[in-house]
PDB file of C-alpha atoms in Angstrom:
ATOM      1  CA  MET A   1      -2.314   2.301  11.872  1.00 78.00           C
ATOM      2  CA  LYS A   2      -5.466   2.204  13.946  1.00 82.00           C
ATOM      3  CA  THR A   3      -6.529  -1.148  15.311  1.00 83.00           C
ATOM      4  CA  SER A   4      -9.835  -0.920  13.430  1.00 85.00           C
ATOM      5  CA  THR A   5      -8.046  -0.284  10.130  1.00 88.00           C
ATOM      6  CA  ARG A   6      -5.610  -3.132  10.733  1.00 88.00           C
ATOM      7  CA  ALA A   7      -8.568  -5.421  11.422  1.00 89.00           C
ATOM      8  CA  ARG A   8     -10.142  -4.450   8.087  1.00 90.00           C
ATOM      9  CA  VAL A   9      -6.869  -5.117   6.267  1.00 92.00           C
ATOM     10  CA  GLU A  10      -6.549  -8.558   7.876  1.00 91.00           C
ATOM     11  CA  ALA A  11     -10.162  -9.422   7.107  1.00 91.00           C
ATOM     12  CA  PHE A  12      -9.729  -8.434   3.472  1.00 92.00           C
ATOM     13  CA  ARG A  13      -6.574 -10.519   3.053  1.00 92.00           C
ATOM     14  CA  CYS A  14      -8.451 -13.483   4.489  1.00 90.00           C
ATOM     15  CA  ALA A  15     -11.343 -12.901   2.071  1.00 90.00           C
ATOM     16  CA  LEU A  16      -8.868 -13.033  -0.814  1.00 91.00           C
ATOM     17  CA  GLU A  17      -7.450 -16.305   0.522  1.00 89.00           C
ATOM     18  CA  LEU A  18     -10.934 -17.788   0.782  1.00 88.00           C
ATOM     19  CA  ALA A  19     -11.723 -16.702  -2.792  1.00 87.00           C
ATOM     20  CA  ALA A  20      -8.546 -18.431  -3.941  1.00 87.00           C
ATOM     21  CA  ARG A  21      -9.016 -21.659  -1.985  1.00 84.00           C
ATOM     22  CA  GLU A  22     -11.778 -22.926   0.320  1.00 81.00           C
ATOM     23  CA  ARG A  23     -14.562 -20.851  -1.262  1.00 84.00           C
ATOM     24  CA  SER A  24     -13.205 -20.529  -4.787  1.00 82.00           C
ATOM     25  CA  GLY A  25     -16.464 -21.737  -6.269  1.00 81.00           C
ATOM     26  CA  GLU A  26     -18.448 -18.774  -4.964  1.00 82.00           C
ATOM     27  CA  PRO A  27     -17.097 -15.537  -6.509  1.00 72.00           C
ATOM     28  CA  VAL A  28     -18.799 -14.446  -9.724  1.00 67.00           C
ATOM     29  CA  PRO A  29     -17.740 -14.602 -12.522  1.00 61.00           C
ATOM     30  CA  SER A  30     -16.036 -17.975 -12.333  1.00 71.00           C
ATOM     31  CA  VAL A  31     -13.057 -16.729 -14.389  1.00 67.00           C
ATOM     32  CA  TRP A  32     -11.674 -15.381 -11.128  1.00 73.00           C
ATOM     33  CA  ARG A  33     -10.956 -18.934  -9.999  1.00 73.00           C
ATOM     34  CA  ASP A  34      -8.123 -19.107 -12.522  1.00 73.00           C
ATOM     35  CA  CYS A  35      -6.865 -15.608 -11.706  1.00 76.00           C
ATOM     36  CA  LEU A  36      -6.755 -16.226  -7.958  1.00 83.00           C
ATOM     37  CA  LYS A  37      -5.742 -19.870  -7.794  1.00 81.00           C
ATOM     38  CA  ALA A  38      -2.056 -18.940  -7.400  1.00 85.00           C
ATOM     39  CA  PHE A  39      -2.736 -16.143  -4.884  1.00 89.00           C
ATOM     40  CA  PRO A  40      -0.753 -14.129  -3.880  1.00 90.00           C
ATOM     41  CA  LEU A  41       1.338 -14.730  -7.012  1.00 90.00           C
ATOM     42  CA  GLY A  42       0.384 -12.286  -9.752  1.00 87.00           C
ATOM     43  CA  CYS A  43      -2.437 -10.746  -7.711  1.00 89.00           C
ATOM     44  CA  CYS A  44      -0.889  -7.483  -6.495  1.00 91.00           C
ATOM     45  CA  GLU A  45      -2.969  -5.157  -8.708  1.00 90.00           C
ATOM     46  CA  LEU A  46      -6.210  -6.942  -7.888  1.00 90.00           C
ATOM     47  CA  ALA A  47      -5.483  -7.089  -4.152  1.00 92.00           C
ATOM     48  CA  SER A  48      -4.289  -3.486  -3.878  1.00 94.00           C
ATOM     49  CA  GLN A  49      -7.086  -1.913  -5.916  1.00 92.00           C
ATOM     50  CA  THR A  50      -9.838  -3.815  -4.117  1.00 92.00           C
ATOM     51  CA  LEU A  51      -8.285  -3.225  -0.679  1.00 94.00           C
ATOM     52  CA  ALA A  52      -8.013   0.504  -1.382  1.00 93.00           C
ATOM     53  CA  GLU A  53     -11.693   0.566  -2.296  1.00 92.00           C
ATOM     54  CA  TYR A  54     -12.599  -1.368   0.839  1.00 93.00           C
ATOM     55  CA  LEU A  55     -10.694   1.035   3.095  1.00 92.00           C
ATOM     56  CA  THR A  56     -12.710   3.997   1.799  1.00 88.00           C
ATOM     57  CA  GLU A  57     -16.013   2.442   2.848  1.00 82.00           C
ATOM     58  CA  ASP A  58     -15.723   2.231   6.629  1.00 69.00           C
ATOM     59  CA  GLY A  59     -16.765   5.804   7.398  1.00 66.00           C
ATOM     60  CA  SER A  60     -13.309   6.779   8.658  1.00 70.00           C
ATOM     61  CA  ASN A  61     -12.661   9.267   5.837  1.00 79.00           C
ATOM     62  CA  LEU A  62      -9.603   7.303   4.726  1.00 83.00           C
ATOM     63  CA  HIS A  63      -7.885   8.172   1.461  1.00 86.00           C
ATOM     64  CA  PRO A  64      -5.676   5.281   0.296  1.00 89.00           C
ATOM     65  CA  TYR A  65      -3.892   5.411  -3.015  1.00 88.00           C
ATOM     66  CA  ILE A  66      -1.959   3.053  -5.223  1.00 91.00           C
ATOM     67  CA  ILE A  67       1.808   2.868  -5.745  1.00 92.00           C
ATOM     68  CA  ALA A  68       3.132   0.994  -8.773  1.00 92.00           C
ATOM     69  CA  MET A  69       6.715  -0.207  -9.283  1.00 92.00           C
ATOM     70  CA  GLU A  70       8.323  -1.315 -12.515  1.00 91.00           C
ATOM     71  CA  TRP A  71      11.811  -2.705 -13.016  1.00 89.00           C
ATOM     72  CA  THR A  72      13.889  -4.973 -15.201  1.00 87.00           C
ATOM     73  CA  GLU A  73      15.758  -7.921 -13.748  1.00 81.00           C
ATOM     74  CA  ASN A  74      17.421 -10.858 -15.542  1.00 79.00           C
ATOM     75  CA  ALA A  75      16.190  -9.458 -18.865  1.00 76.00           C
ATOM     76  CA  GLY A  76      12.584  -9.628 -17.634  1.00 82.00           C
ATOM     77  CA  HIS A  77      10.097  -6.814 -16.998  1.00 88.00           C
ATOM     78  CA  HIS A  78       8.521  -6.870 -13.543  1.00 88.00           C
ATOM     79  CA  GLU A  79       5.783  -4.905 -11.791  1.00 91.00           C
ATOM     80  CA  HIS A  80       4.414  -4.733  -8.260  1.00 93.00           C
ATOM     81  CA  VAL A  81       1.567  -2.725  -6.773  1.00 94.00           C
ATOM     82  CA  ILE A  82       0.921  -1.744  -3.149  1.00 94.00           C
ATOM     83  CA  VAL A  83      -1.318   0.602  -1.147  1.00 94.00           C
ATOM     84  CA  ALA A  84      -0.307   3.781   0.689  1.00 91.00           C
ATOM     85  CA  LEU A  85      -2.450   5.119   3.520  1.00 89.00           C
ATOM     86  CA  ASP A  86      -1.747   7.923   5.991  1.00 86.00           C
ATOM     87  CA  GLY A  87       2.020   7.724   5.637  1.00 86.00           C
ATOM     88  CA  GLN A  88       2.134   3.927   5.656  1.00 90.00           C
ATOM     89  CA  TYR A  89       2.755   1.252   3.058  1.00 92.00           C
ATOM     90  CA  ILE A  90       0.383  -1.743   3.010  1.00 94.00           C
ATOM     91  CA  ASP A  91       1.239  -4.821   0.953  1.00 94.00           C
ATOM     92  CA  LEU A  92      -1.080  -7.834   0.828  1.00 93.00           C
ATOM     93  CA  THR A  93       1.010  -9.815  -1.656  1.00 92.00           C
ATOM     94  CA  LEU A  94       4.671  -9.246  -0.762  1.00 92.00           C
ATOM     95  CA  ASP A  95       4.846 -12.899   0.248  1.00 90.00           C
ATOM     96  CA  GLN A  96       4.738 -13.886  -3.441  1.00 90.00           C
ATOM     97  CA  PHE A  97       8.437 -12.930  -3.590  1.00 89.00           C
ATOM     98  CA  ASP A  98      11.258 -15.093  -2.253  1.00 87.00           C
ATOM     99  CA  GLY A  99      12.469 -14.015   1.164  1.00 87.00           C
ATOM    100  CA  TYR A 100       9.200 -12.411   2.268  1.00 87.00           C
ATOM    101  CA  ASP A 101       6.943 -14.614   4.378  1.00 85.00           C
ATOM    102  CA  ASP A 102       4.510 -12.283   6.172  1.00 86.00           C
ATOM    103  CA  ARG A 103       0.912 -12.480   4.923  1.00 86.00           C
ATOM    104  CA  ILE A 104       0.418  -8.772   5.520  1.00 90.00           C
ATOM    105  CA  VAL A 105       3.155  -6.162   5.662  1.00 91.00           C
ATOM    106  CA  ALA A 106       2.268  -2.680   6.920  1.00 91.00           C
ATOM    107  CA  GLU A 107       4.882  -0.134   7.905  1.00 90.00           C
ATOM    108  CA  PRO A 108       5.485   3.621   8.060  1.00 89.00           C
ATOM    109  CA  VAL A 109       7.007   4.995   4.881  1.00 85.00           C
ATOM    110  CA  GLU A 110      10.086   6.203   6.757  1.00 78.00           C
ATOM    111  CA  SER A 111      10.593   2.981   8.726  1.00 80.00           C
ATOM    112  CA  GLY A 112      13.242   1.326   6.586  1.00 83.00           C
ATOM    113  CA  GLY A 113      11.253  -1.920   6.865  1.00 89.00           C
ATOM    114  CA  GLN A 114      10.523  -4.752   4.450  1.00 91.00           C
ATOM    115  CA  ILE A 115       8.590  -2.744   1.876  1.00 92.00           C
ATOM    116  CA  ALA A 116      11.077   0.122   1.974  1.00 90.00           C
ATOM    117  CA  GLY A 117      13.855  -2.398   1.413  1.00 90.00           C
ATOM    118  CA  PHE A 118      11.955  -3.917  -1.511  1.00 92.00           C
ATOM    119  CA  ILE A 119      11.472  -0.452  -3.040  1.00 91.00           C
ATOM    120  CA  GLN A 120      15.174   0.244  -2.684  1.00 90.00           C
ATOM    121  CA  LYS A 121      15.949  -2.971  -4.560  1.00 90.00           C
ATOM    122  CA  VAL A 122      13.618  -1.798  -7.332  1.00 90.00           C
ATOM    123  CA  ARG A 123      15.453   1.513  -7.510  1.00 90.00           C
ATOM    124  CA  ASP A 124      18.814  -0.251  -7.494  1.00 90.00           C
ATOM    125  CA  GLN A 125      17.634  -2.116 -10.617  1.00 87.00           C
ATOM    126  CA  GLY A 126      16.917   1.223 -12.293  1.00 89.00           C
ATOM    127  CA  GLY A 127      13.184   0.808 -11.702  1.00 90.00           C
ATOM    128  CA  THR A 128      10.531   3.480 -11.272  1.00 89.00           C
ATOM    129  CA  LEU A 129       7.991   4.235  -8.555  1.00 89.00           C
ATOM    130  CA  THR A 130       4.791   6.080  -9.455  1.00 89.00           C
ATOM    131  CA  THR A 131       1.293   6.522  -8.119  1.00 86.00           C
ATOM    132  CA  ARG A 132      -1.570   5.005 -10.040  1.00 81.00           C
ATOM    133  CA  GLU A 133      -5.223   5.928 -10.279  1.00 80.00           C
ATOM    134  CA  ARG A 134      -7.487   4.025  -7.902  1.00 81.00           C
ATOM    135  CA  THR A 135      -9.739   2.249 -10.336  1.00 79.00           C
ATOM    136  CA  PHE A 136     -10.944  -1.179 -11.360  1.00 79.00           C
ATOM    137  CA  ASP A 137     -10.615  -0.327 -15.054  1.00 73.00           C
ATOM    138  CA  GLY A 138      -7.331  -2.195 -15.371  1.00 62.00           C
ATOM    139  CA  ILE A 139      -8.797  -5.361 -13.862  1.00 69.00           C
ATOM    140  CA  PRO A 140     -10.837  -7.328 -16.428  1.00 62.00           C
ATOM    141  CA  ASP A 141     -13.911  -9.502 -16.136  1.00 67.00           C
ATOM    142  CA  GLN A 142     -16.372  -7.524 -14.027  1.00 73.00           C
ATOM    143  CA  ALA A 143     -14.068  -6.692 -11.133  1.00 79.00           C
ATOM    144  CA  TRP A 144     -16.911  -5.026  -9.247  1.00 82.00           C
ATOM    145  CA  LYS A 145     -18.682  -8.372  -8.874  1.00 83.00           C
ATOM    146  CA  LEU A 146     -15.609  -9.925  -7.329  1.00 85.00           C
ATOM    147  CA  TYR A 147     -15.136  -6.887  -5.105  1.00 88.00           C
ATOM    148  CA  ALA A 148     -18.740  -7.108  -3.875  1.00 88.00           C
ATOM    149  CA  TRP A 149     -18.111 -10.731  -2.853  1.00 88.00           C
ATOM    150  CA  LEU A 150     -14.819  -9.892  -1.124  1.00 91.00           C
ATOM    151  CA  LYS A 151     -16.428  -7.001   0.756  1.00 91.00           C
ATOM    152  CA  GLU A 152     -19.306  -9.152   1.961  1.00 90.00           C
ATOM    153  CA  VAL A 153     -16.964 -11.888   3.181  1.00 90.00           C
ATOM    154  CA  ALA A 154     -14.589  -9.433   4.866  1.00 91.00           C
ATOM    155  CA  ASP A 155     -17.507  -7.696   6.591  1.00 90.00           C
ATOM    156  CA  ASP A 156     -18.778 -11.063   7.831  1.00 89.00           C
ATOM    157  CA  LEU A 157     -15.320 -11.899   9.192  1.00 87.00           C
ATOM    158  CA  LEU A 158     -15.184  -8.601  11.030  1.00 84.00           C
ATOM    159  CA  ALA A 159     -18.628  -9.144  12.510  1.00 84.00           C
ATOM    160  CA  ALA A 160     -17.580 -12.572  13.757  1.00 78.00           C
ATOM    161  CA  SER A 161     -14.245 -11.399  15.132  1.00 66.00           C
ATOM    162  CA  GLY A 162     -15.827 -10.239  18.369  1.00 59.00           C
ATOM    163  CA  GLN A 163     -15.640 -13.886  19.465  1.00 32.00           C
ATOM    164  CA  GLY A 164     -11.874 -13.985  18.966  1.00 33.00           C
ATOM    165  CA  ARG A 165     -11.531 -15.601  15.559  1.00 40.00           C
ATOM    166  CA  ALA A 166     -13.715 -15.053  12.550  1.00 40.00           C
ATOM    167  CA  SER A 167     -12.799 -18.320  10.865  1.00 43.00           C
ATOM    168  CA  ASP A 168     -10.086 -20.944  10.766  1.00 45.00           C
ATOM    169  CA  CYS A 169      -8.068 -18.962   8.212  1.00 50.00           C
ATOM    170  CA  MET A 170      -8.305 -15.613   9.941  1.00 47.00           C
ATOM    171  CA  PRO A 171      -5.638 -14.714  12.492  1.00 45.00           C
ATOM    172  CA  LEU A 172      -6.664 -13.122  15.747  1.00 43.00           C
ATOM    173  CA  LEU A 173      -7.263  -9.472  15.010  1.00 44.00           C
ATOM    174  CA  VAL A 174      -5.004  -6.849  16.486  1.00 39.00           C
ATOM    175  CA  ALA A 175      -5.446  -6.681  20.252  1.00 37.00           C
ATOM    176  CA  THR A 176      -6.020  -3.421  22.090  1.00 34.00           C
ATOM    177  CA  GLU A 177      -3.220  -4.303  24.507  1.00 40.00           C
ATOM    178  CA  ILE A 178       0.365  -3.387  23.635  1.00 37.00           C
ATOM    179  CA  PRO A 179       2.582  -6.489  23.382  1.00 41.00           C
ATOM    180  CA  PRO A 180       5.383  -6.472  25.975  1.00 44.00           C
ATOM    181  CA  GLN A 181       8.103  -6.262  23.332  1.00 39.00           C
ATOM    182  CA  TYR A 182       6.682  -2.953  22.151  1.00 36.00           C
ATOM    183  CA  SER A 183       6.164  -1.386  25.562  1.00 37.00           C
ATOM    184  CA  ALA A 184       8.078   1.749  26.404  1.00 40.00           C
ATOM    185  CA  GLY A 185      11.646   0.925  27.320  1.00 40.00           C
ATOM    186  CA  ALA A 186      11.533  -2.605  25.965  1.00 42.00           C
ATOM    187  CA  VAL A 187      14.499  -3.719  23.903  1.00 41.00           C
ATOM    188  CA  ALA A 188      13.603  -5.280  20.560  1.00 39.00           C
ATOM    189  CA  GLY A 189      15.446  -8.326  19.314  1.00 40.00           C
ATOM    190  CA  PRO A 190      17.026  -8.487  15.857  1.00 38.00           C
ATOM    191  CA  SER A 191      13.957 -10.005  14.217  1.00 38.00           C
ATOM    192  CA  ASP A 192      11.699  -7.409  15.821  1.00 39.00           C
ATOM    193  CA  LYS A 193      13.762  -4.615  14.342  1.00 35.00           C
ATOM    194  CA  ALA A 194      13.743  -6.221  10.926  1.00 37.00           C
ATOM    195  CA  THR A 195      10.065  -7.077  10.585  1.00 37.00           C
ATOM    196  CA  HIS A 196       8.077  -4.914  12.969  1.00 38.00           C
ATOM    197  CA  VAL A 197       7.868  -1.169  13.486  1.00 37.00           C
ATOM    198  CA  THR A 198       5.961   0.385  16.358  1.00 37.00           C
ATOM    199  CA  GLU A 199       3.524   3.185  15.846  1.00 38.00           C
ATOM    200  CA  GLN A 200       5.687   5.316  18.096  1.00 36.00           C
ATOM    201  CA  LYS A 201       8.609   5.311  15.659  1.00 39.00           C
ATOM    202  CA  LYS A 202       9.379   8.900  14.763  1.00 47.00           C
ATOM    203  CA  ARG A 203       8.788   9.893  11.175  1.00 55.00           C
ATOM    204  CA  ARG A 204      10.368  12.806   9.391  1.00 71.00           C
ATOM    205  CA  PRO A 205       7.779  15.580   9.302  1.00 83.00           C
ATOM    206  CA  MET A 206       6.148  16.785   6.125  1.00 86.00           C
ATOM    207  CA  THR A 207       6.913  20.507   6.005  1.00 91.00           C
ATOM    208  CA  HIS A 208       5.465  21.662   2.676  1.00 92.00           C
ATOM    209  CA  VAL A 209       2.610  21.054   0.258  1.00 91.00           C
ATOM    210  CA  GLY A 210       2.782  21.058  -3.506  1.00 91.00           C
ATOM    211  CA  THR A 211       0.963  19.926  -6.623  1.00 89.00           C
ATOM    212  CA  ILE A 212       2.113  16.819  -8.456  1.00 84.00           C
ATOM    213  CA  THR A 213       0.823  15.803 -11.859  1.00 77.00           C
ATOM    214  CA  GLU A 214       0.303  12.127 -12.609  1.00 62.00           C
ATOM    215  CA  CYS A 215      -0.733  11.210 -16.125  1.00 53.00           C
ATOM    216  CA  TYR A 216      -1.735  14.849 -16.544  1.00 54.00           C
ATOM    217  CA  ARG A 217      -3.984  14.839 -13.466  1.00 64.00           C
ATOM    218  CA  PRO A 218      -2.900  17.258 -10.703  1.00 75.00           C
ATOM    219  CA  ARG A 219      -3.302  16.626  -6.985  1.00 77.00           C
ATOM    220  CA  VAL A 220      -1.946  18.269  -3.835  1.00 83.00           C
ATOM    221  CA  VAL A 221       0.413  16.240  -1.631  1.00 82.00           C
ATOM    222  CA  ARG A 222       2.475  16.862   1.480  1.00 85.00           C
ATOM    223  CA  LEU A 223       6.254  17.021   1.062  1.00 90.00           C
ATOM    224  CA  ARG A 224       9.548  17.135   2.881  1.00 90.00           C
ATOM    225  CA  GLU A 225      12.821  18.508   1.546  1.00 91.00           C
ATOM    226  CA  THR A 226      16.225  16.819   1.231  1.00 89.00           C
ATOM    227  CA  ASP A 227      19.433  18.148  -0.316  1.00 87.00           C
ATOM    228  CA  THR A 228      18.481  16.915  -3.784  1.00 86.00           C
ATOM    229  CA  TRP A 229      14.791  15.907  -3.759  1.00 86.00           C
ATOM    230  CA  TRP A 230      11.319  16.752  -2.665  1.00 90.00           C
ATOM    231  CA  VAL A 231       9.840  13.579  -1.123  1.00 86.00           C
ATOM    232  CA  SER A 232       6.088  13.006  -0.884  1.00 82.00           C
ATOM    233  CA  GLU A 233       4.345  11.346   2.052  1.00 74.00           C
ATOM    234  CA  CYS A 234       4.128   8.067   0.128  1.00 69.00           C
ATOM    235  CA  GLY A 235       7.849   8.092  -0.673  1.00 73.00           C
ATOM    236  CA  LEU A 236       7.799   9.440  -4.244  1.00 77.00           C
ATOM    237  CA  ARG A 237      10.866  11.556  -4.997  1.00 81.00           C
ATOM    238  CA  PHE A 238      11.065  14.578  -7.303  1.00 84.00           C
ATOM    239  CA  ARG A 239      14.205  16.375  -8.457  1.00 85.00           C
ATOM    240  CA  LYS A 240      14.587  19.823  -6.905  1.00 89.00           C
ATOM    241  CA  SER A 241      16.139  21.115 -10.109  1.00 85.00           C
ATOM    242  CA  THR A 242      13.365  20.131 -12.538  1.00 84.00           C
ATOM    243  CA  GLY A 243      10.463  18.658 -10.573  1.00 85.00           C
ATOM    244  CA  ALA A 244      10.625  15.430 -12.598  1.00 80.00           C
ATOM    245  CA  ALA A 245       9.946  12.193 -10.747  1.00 76.00           C
ATOM    246  CA  VAL A 246      13.132  10.334  -9.882  1.00 70.00           C
ATOM    247  CA  GLY A 247      13.612   7.402 -12.254  1.00 56.00           C
ATOM    248  CA  SER A 248      11.911   9.205 -15.143  1.00 48.00           C
ATOM    249  CA  GLY A 249      13.023  11.596 -17.855  1.00 44.00           C
ATOM    250  CA  VAL A 250      13.151  15.351 -17.502  1.00 40.00           C
ATOM    251  CA  TRP A 251       9.884  15.683 -19.410  1.00 42.00           C
ATOM    252  CA  SER A 252       8.048  12.985 -17.504  1.00 47.00           C
ATOM    253  CA  ALA A 253       4.278  13.361 -17.135  1.00 54.00           C
ATOM    254  CA  ASN A 254       4.770  12.497 -13.461  1.00 68.00           C
ATOM    255  CA  ARG A 255       6.277  15.615 -11.939  1.00 79.00           C
ATOM    256  CA  LEU A 256       6.079  18.178  -9.159  1.00 87.00           C
ATOM    257  CA  ASP A 257       5.161  21.786  -9.953  1.00 89.00           C
ATOM    258  CA  LEU A 258       8.025  23.546  -8.187  1.00 92.00           C
ATOM    259  CA  LYS A 259       6.187  26.870  -8.257  1.00 91.00           C
ATOM    260  CA  SER A 260       3.289  25.369  -6.313  1.00 93.00           C
ATOM    261  CA  ILE A 261       5.365  24.421  -3.249  1.00 94.00           C
ATOM    262  CA  ARG A 262       4.269  26.187  -0.074  1.00 93.00           C
ATOM    263  CA  GLU A 263       5.396  25.764   3.515  1.00 92.00           C
ATOM    264  CA  ILE A 264       2.838  24.223   5.864  1.00 88.00           C
ATOM    265  CA  GLN A 265       1.785  26.917   8.287  1.00 80.00           C
ATOM    266  CA  SER A 266       1.559  26.053  11.949  1.00 67.00           C
ATOM    267  CA  GLU A 267      -1.883  26.249  13.469  1.00 50.00           C
ATOM    268  CA  ASP A 268      -0.421  27.582  16.753  1.00 48.00           C
TER     269      ASP A 268
END
C-alpha cells in the first residue's frame, strides 16, 4: 500500500474515533451518536462503506470494494465487513473481536496475516465470503451527512499531518523511511511475522481474467487457478466444476462464468 493511501486510511479511522468520542456532538444527524458510541463494535459496515468511498476521492484512480462475511457460531448469526483494495485487505474494525488489538489491519490477500486467519475461521464455521455493492443504501439515517463530516475531519487531519501529528488521537502517519526490521536481509521476530507483512512479500500472480456475477450484476475480475478453485484477487473462491462461489449452493447468484475465463496476455 502506498504511503499516501495508508495515511488516508489512518486519518479516516481517527475521524471515526473522534465521531464516536471527543467530537460526538458534531456529526449530523445526532442519531449517529448512539450508533458510534461503541465503536468499533458493530460498526464494520459503516466504517468499510465510508472508507471505500473516501479512498475513491483522492485522485489516485483507486477502486476499493466491499467484502462481507457471514457465519454461525454458538447458535448465533454473525457478520463482518471489510474493504479490499489492489490485492490487499483493509479492516478498520477488526479490534472489536477478542484477540485482535490493532486499530488498523492492512495486509496483502495472500499474506496469511490476521485478516486471512479471521477469514479462515469464518470458513471453518461453514461461513460464506461474498463481495457487496459499494453503497450507503444499507446504512440508515442520512449516511451521506455523516460521511461528509468524516471526510472533512479526515482531510483536516491529513493537512495537519505535515507537522508530525494531526491531533492527539492520530498516530504518526507512515514514514517514508523503511523501518530497520523491514530492511532487506533483516530477520523478523515472531511478532513481526504474525502481525506485519512487508510490501515486498511475494504474492501469487493473477494469471487470468473472468466475469463474476454478484446479485445478478456482472463484473470482470483477475483470477488465479488452483487444483480445485478459481481464486479472485480479493480472495473469493469459485468451484472449477460449476463456477459457484465456495460456501454457496450450486445455483448461487454469486458465481464465475467459466466460459468467460481468459488468460492474461503478456505485454512483452
